[in-house]
């Protein structure tokens, strides 16, 4: 990727995640990139096209993450708690706390109130897809006889809701610091341990 184009994307990502897409102008972006406005238009048609490229980049990462989860589903079947922890760790570290992904999620969190397409994208990648994958896991565990008499939809919501809450509390509230990441890990993994203990699948 062209160096100037990359810098425009990097600066836009930072500014959008801090102030929201609507509050940032092309002039603001140019100021931090230290280029003229005409240089931006050489690479992007307008501010929306910058935003669209960031969203497209995020979508590709998110799709890759979900494919990775699907491929690792067998590991969860083979080792209940260990497989679940592996998937959770990947979701936390390479998605929710991934610098680029986290900033795009923060932008979507702000802009979902002003843009219906962004709201749908936010719901898809922060709610619908994670819950869908969790349902598949619990359905597979139920089929394997590792859990019984439990509705996979209910377990998915029960498992994911606190994680979503802790992400909102620690990861999507201003600058993502080491302290916030660690606070999220403590809360999220404590929840997972208690969750497994309640359904009888946690071994340590």
mmCIF file of C-alpha atoms in Angstrom:
data_model
loop_
_atom_site.group_PDB
_atom_site.id
_atom_site.type_symbol
_atom_site.label_atom_id
_atom_site.label_comp_id
_atom_site.label_asym_id
_atom_site.label_seq_id
_atom_site.Cartn_x
_atom_site.Cartn_y
_atom_site.Cartn_z
ATOM 1 C CA UNK A 1 0.000 0.000 0.000
ATOM 2 C CA UNK A 2 1.173 3.518 -0.796
ATOM 3 C CA UNK A 3 2.806 5.135 2.270
ATOM 4 C CA UNK A 4 0.655 8.281 2.110
ATOM 5 C CA UNK A 5 -2.535 6.265 1.701
ATOM 6 C CA UNK A 6 -1.614 4.097 4.679
ATOM 7 C CA UNK A 7 -0.912 7.169 6.788
ATOM 8 C CA UNK A 8 -4.276 8.667 5.826
ATOM 9 C CA UNK A 9 -5.994 5.451 6.904
ATOM 10 C CA UNK A 10 -4.004 5.235 10.151
ATOM 11 C CA UNK A 11 -4.704 8.849 11.099
ATOM 12 C CA UNK A 12 -8.371 8.584 10.115
ATOM 13 C CA UNK A 13 -8.745 5.425 12.183
ATOM 14 C CA UNK A 14 -7.255 7.162 15.217
ATOM 15 C CA UNK A 15 -9.346 10.316 14.859
ATOM 16 C CA UNK A 16 -12.591 8.485 14.063
ATOM 17 C CA UNK A 17 -12.131 6.188 17.071
ATOM 18 C CA UNK A 18 -11.558 9.160 19.377
ATOM 19 C CA UNK A 19 -14.213 11.572 18.113
ATOM 20 C CA UNK A 20 -16.490 9.571 15.845
ATOM 21 C CA UNK A 21 -16.675 9.673 12.073
ATOM 22 C CA UNK A 22 -19.104 12.595 11.909
ATOM 23 C CA UNK A 23 -16.961 14.891 14.066
ATOM 24 C CA UNK A 24 -13.813 14.543 11.929
ATOM 25 C CA UNK A 25 -13.255 16.505 8.724
ATOM 26 C CA UNK A 26 -10.929 15.991 5.791
ATOM 27 C CA UNK A 27 -9.124 19.094 7.010
ATOM 28 C CA UNK A 28 -8.549 17.445 10.409
ATOM 29 C CA UNK A 29 -7.086 14.389 8.707
ATOM 30 C CA UNK A 30 -4.810 16.484 6.494
ATOM 31 C CA UNK A 31 -3.544 18.400 9.505
ATOM 32 C CA UNK A 32 -2.279 15.243 11.228
ATOM 33 C CA UNK A 33 -1.009 13.588 8.056
ATOM 34 C CA UNK A 34 0.660 16.903 7.134
ATOM 35 C CA UNK A 35 -0.553 16.950 3.533
ATOM 36 C CA UNK A 36 -2.778 19.155 1.402
ATOM 37 C CA UNK A 37 -6.427 18.248 0.882
ATOM 38 C CA UNK A 38 -5.763 17.611 -2.789
ATOM 39 C CA UNK A 39 -3.393 14.796 -1.777
ATOM 40 C CA UNK A 40 -6.203 13.028 0.095
ATOM 41 C CA UNK A 41 -8.431 13.150 -2.974
ATOM 42 C CA UNK A 42 -5.703 11.520 -5.020
ATOM 43 C CA UNK A 43 -6.154 8.403 -2.870
ATOM 44 C CA UNK A 44 -9.800 8.655 -1.763
ATOM 45 C CA UNK A 45 -12.899 10.133 -3.342
ATOM 46 C CA UNK A 46 -14.103 11.591 -0.042
ATOM 47 C CA UNK A 47 -14.197 10.991 3.718
ATOM 48 C CA UNK A 48 -16.834 8.298 3.309
ATOM 49 C CA UNK A 49 -14.534 6.291 1.046
ATOM 50 C CA UNK A 50 -11.861 6.391 3.767
ATOM 51 C CA UNK A 51 -14.392 5.117 6.274
ATOM 52 C CA UNK A 52 -15.595 2.433 3.868
ATOM 53 C CA UNK A 53 -12.061 1.141 3.362
ATOM 54 C CA UNK A 54 -11.520 0.894 7.121
ATOM 55 C CA UNK A 55 -14.801 -1.010 7.485
ATOM 56 C CA UNK A 56 -13.862 -3.336 4.616
ATOM 57 C CA UNK A 57 -10.482 -4.041 6.208
ATOM 58 C CA UNK A 58 -12.196 -4.808 9.504
ATOM 59 C CA UNK A 59 -14.726 -7.095 7.803
ATOM 60 C CA UNK A 60 -11.960 -9.136 6.184
ATOM 61 C CA UNK A 61 -10.228 -9.592 9.538
ATOM 62 C CA UNK A 62 -13.516 -10.519 11.217
ATOM 63 C CA UNK A 63 -14.353 -13.065 8.501
ATOM 64 C CA UNK A 64 -10.924 -14.628 8.894
ATOM 65 C CA UNK A 65 -11.405 -14.811 12.650
ATOM 66 C CA UNK A 66 -14.757 -16.563 12.340
ATOM 67 C CA UNK A 67 -13.332 -19.027 9.816
ATOM 68 C CA UNK A 68 -10.520 -19.764 12.272
ATOM 69 C CA UNK A 69 -13.110 -20.405 14.985
ATOM 70 C CA UNK A 70 -15.059 -22.759 12.729
ATOM 71 C CA UNK A 71 -11.891 -24.703 11.938
ATOM 72 C CA UNK A 72 -11.123 -24.991 15.649
ATOM 73 C CA UNK A 73 -14.565 -26.300 16.573
ATOM 74 C CA UNK A 74 -13.251 -29.877 16.711
ATOM 75 C CA UNK A 75 -10.762 -28.874 19.413
ATOM 76 C CA UNK A 76 -13.630 -27.705 21.615
ATOM 77 C CA UNK A 77 -15.431 -31.037 21.120
ATOM 78 C CA UNK A 78 -12.286 -32.988 22.040
ATOM 79 C CA UNK A 79 -11.375 -30.944 25.097
ATOM 80 C CA UNK A 80 -14.296 -29.076 26.613
ATOM 81 C CA UNK A 81 -12.608 -26.466 28.814
ATOM 82 C CA UNK A 82 -9.193 -26.315 27.081
ATOM 83 C CA UNK A 83 -10.755 -25.856 23.650
ATOM 84 C CA UNK A 84 -13.135 -23.222 24.921
ATOM 85 C CA UNK A 85 -10.312 -21.295 26.589
ATOM 86 C CA UNK A 86 -8.280 -21.408 23.365
ATOM 87 C CA UNK A 87 -11.179 -19.990 21.350
ATOM 88 C CA UNK A 88 -11.899 -17.358 23.985
ATOM 89 C CA UNK A 89 -8.259 -16.308 24.135
ATOM 90 C CA UNK A 90 -8.170 -15.904 20.352
ATOM 91 C CA UNK A 91 -11.414 -13.898 20.386
ATOM 92 C CA UNK A 92 -10.165 -11.633 23.156
ATOM 93 C CA UNK A 93 -6.565 -11.049 22.084
ATOM 94 C CA UNK A 94 -6.846 -11.105 18.285
ATOM 95 C CA UNK A 95 -10.246 -9.486 17.931
ATOM 96 C CA UNK A 96 -11.644 -7.464 20.835
ATOM 97 C CA UNK A 97 -8.191 -6.224 21.925
ATOM 98 C CA UNK A 98 -6.578 -6.154 18.489
ATOM 99 C CA UNK A 99 -5.538 -2.505 18.041
ATOM 100 C CA UNK A 100 -7.089 -2.029 14.600
ATOM 101 C CA UNK A 101 -10.248 -4.045 15.277
ATOM 102 C CA UNK A 102 -10.806 -2.394 18.626
ATOM 103 C CA UNK A 103 -10.639 1.084 17.118
ATOM 104 C CA UNK A 104 -13.068 0.178 14.336
ATOM 105 C CA UNK A 105 -15.447 -1.316 16.911
ATOM 106 C CA UNK A 106 -15.275 1.921 18.894
ATOM 107 C CA UNK A 107 -16.084 3.898 15.731
ATOM 108 C CA UNK A 108 -19.039 1.617 15.014
ATOM 109 C CA UNK A 109 -20.216 1.924 18.610
ATOM 110 C CA UNK A 110 -20.342 5.722 18.201
ATOM 111 C CA UNK A 111 -21.699 5.865 14.663
ATOM 112 C CA UNK A 112 -24.388 3.183 14.988
ATOM 113 C CA UNK A 113 -26.717 5.891 16.283
ATOM 114 C CA UNK A 114 -26.255 7.985 13.140
ATOM 115 C CA UNK A 115 -25.832 5.365 10.430
ATOM 116 C CA UNK A 116 -28.111 2.359 9.931
ATOM 117 C CA UNK A 117 -25.537 0.462 7.847
ATOM 118 C CA UNK A 118 -22.951 0.858 10.605
ATOM 119 C CA UNK A 119 -25.501 -0.259 13.201
ATOM 120 C CA UNK A 120 -26.146 -3.426 11.223
ATOM 121 C CA UNK A 121 -22.417 -4.056 10.832
ATOM 122 C CA UNK A 122 -21.836 -3.533 14.559
ATOM 123 C CA UNK A 123 -24.672 -5.894 15.485
ATOM 124 C CA UNK A 124 -23.476 -8.501 12.998
ATOM 125 C CA UNK A 125 -19.852 -8.688 14.161
ATOM 126 C CA UNK A 126 -20.292 -7.921 17.868
ATOM 127 C CA UNK A 127 -23.519 -9.792 18.557
ATOM 128 C CA UNK A 128 -24.920 -12.027 15.814
ATOM 129 C CA UNK A 129 -21.737 -13.786 14.655
ATOM 130 C CA UNK A 130 -20.262 -14.445 18.130
ATOM 131 C CA UNK A 131 -23.615 -15.766 19.369
ATOM 132 C CA UNK A 132 -24.042 -17.926 16.277
ATOM 133 C CA UNK A 133 -20.651 -19.518 16.841
ATOM 134 C CA UNK A 134 -21.366 -20.086 20.519
ATOM 135 C CA UNK A 135 -24.632 -21.798 19.618
ATOM 136 C CA UNK A 136 -22.724 -24.141 17.301
ATOM 137 C CA UNK A 137 -20.286 -24.993 20.089
ATOM 138 C CA UNK A 138 -22.988 -25.802 22.614
ATOM 139 C CA UNK A 139 -24.967 -27.781 20.044
ATOM 140 C CA UNK A 140 -21.840 -29.819 19.261
ATOM 141 C CA UNK A 141 -21.164 -30.413 22.955
ATOM 142 C CA UNK A 142 -24.764 -31.486 23.491
ATOM 143 C CA UNK A 143 -24.570 -33.892 20.522
ATOM 144 C CA UNK A 144 -21.366 -35.354 21.976
ATOM 145 C CA UNK A 145 -23.102 -35.912 25.306
ATOM 146 C CA UNK A 146 -20.788 -33.522 27.165
ATOM 147 C CA UNK A 147 -23.701 -31.372 28.273
ATOM 148 C CA UNK A 148 -27.330 -32.436 28.614
ATOM 149 C CA UNK A 149 -30.780 -30.911 28.883
ATOM 150 C CA UNK A 150 -29.588 -27.420 27.974
ATOM 151 C CA UNK A 151 -30.748 -25.145 25.200
ATOM 152 C CA UNK A 152 -27.806 -24.039 23.029
ATOM 153 C CA UNK A 153 -29.391 -20.616 22.393
ATOM 154 C CA UNK A 154 -29.746 -19.986 26.121
ATOM 155 C CA UNK A 155 -26.193 -21.101 26.879
ATOM 156 C CA UNK A 156 -24.791 -18.920 24.096
ATOM 157 C CA UNK A 157 -26.492 -15.829 25.513
ATOM 158 C CA UNK A 158 -25.575 -16.744 29.094
ATOM 159 C CA UNK A 159 -21.930 -17.235 28.109
ATOM 160 C CA UNK A 160 -21.511 -14.231 25.811
ATOM 161 C CA UNK A 161 -23.553 -11.528 27.558
ATOM 162 C CA UNK A 162 -21.055 -10.910 30.409
ATOM 163 C CA UNK A 163 -18.170 -10.903 27.920
ATOM 164 C CA UNK A 164 -19.956 -8.267 25.844
ATOM 165 C CA UNK A 165 -20.625 -6.299 29.030
ATOM 166 C CA UNK A 166 -16.975 -6.429 30.122
ATOM 167 C CA UNK A 167 -15.861 -5.398 26.627
ATOM 168 C CA UNK A 168 -18.109 -2.342 26.883
ATOM 169 C CA UNK A 169 -16.818 -1.608 30.379
ATOM 170 C CA UNK A 170 -13.099 -1.964 29.709
ATOM 171 C CA UNK A 171 -12.296 -2.084 25.998
ATOM 172 C CA UNK A 172 -14.558 0.457 24.315
ATOM 173 C CA UNK A 173 -14.240 3.386 26.711
ATOM 174 C CA UNK A 174 -11.458 5.673 25.577
ATOM 175 C CA UNK A 175 -7.830 4.716 25.048
ATOM 176 C CA UNK A 176 -7.164 0.981 25.195
ATOM 177 C CA UNK A 177 -4.466 0.728 27.873
ATOM 178 C CA UNK A 178 -2.614 -2.268 29.278
ATOM 179 C CA UNK A 179 -4.502 -1.751 32.529
ATOM 180 C CA UNK A 180 -7.889 -1.904 30.795
ATOM 181 C CA UNK A 181 -6.883 -5.016 28.875
ATOM 182 C CA UNK A 182 -5.802 -6.729 32.077
ATOM 183 C CA UNK A 183 -9.011 -5.718 33.873
ATOM 184 C CA UNK A 184 -11.003 -7.193 31.003
ATOM 185 C CA UNK A 185 -9.016 -10.437 31.106
ATOM 186 C CA UNK A 186 -9.540 -10.797 34.850
ATOM 187 C CA UNK A 187 -13.289 -10.275 34.628
ATOM 188 C CA UNK A 188 -13.805 -12.307 31.436
ATOM 189 C CA UNK A 189 -11.800 -15.356 32.487
ATOM 190 C CA UNK A 190 -13.373 -15.342 35.944
ATOM 191 C CA UNK A 191 -16.755 -15.432 34.226
ATOM 192 C CA UNK A 192 -15.667 -18.332 31.986
ATOM 193 C CA UNK A 193 -14.417 -20.320 34.970
ATOM 194 C CA UNK A 194 -17.684 -19.783 36.853
ATOM 195 C CA UNK A 195 -19.732 -20.538 33.736
ATOM 196 C CA UNK A 196 -17.980 -23.859 33.163
ATOM 197 C CA UNK A 197 -18.296 -24.676 36.849
ATOM 198 C CA UNK A 198 -22.052 -24.156 36.665
ATOM 199 C CA UNK A 199 -22.537 -26.407 33.641
ATOM 200 C CA UNK A 200 -20.012 -28.986 34.817
ATOM 201 C CA UNK A 201 -17.358 -28.608 32.145
ATOM 202 C CA UNK A 202 -14.534 -26.747 33.827
ATOM 203 C CA UNK A 203 -11.590 -28.737 35.133
ATOM 204 C CA UNK A 204 -9.193 -26.164 36.509
#
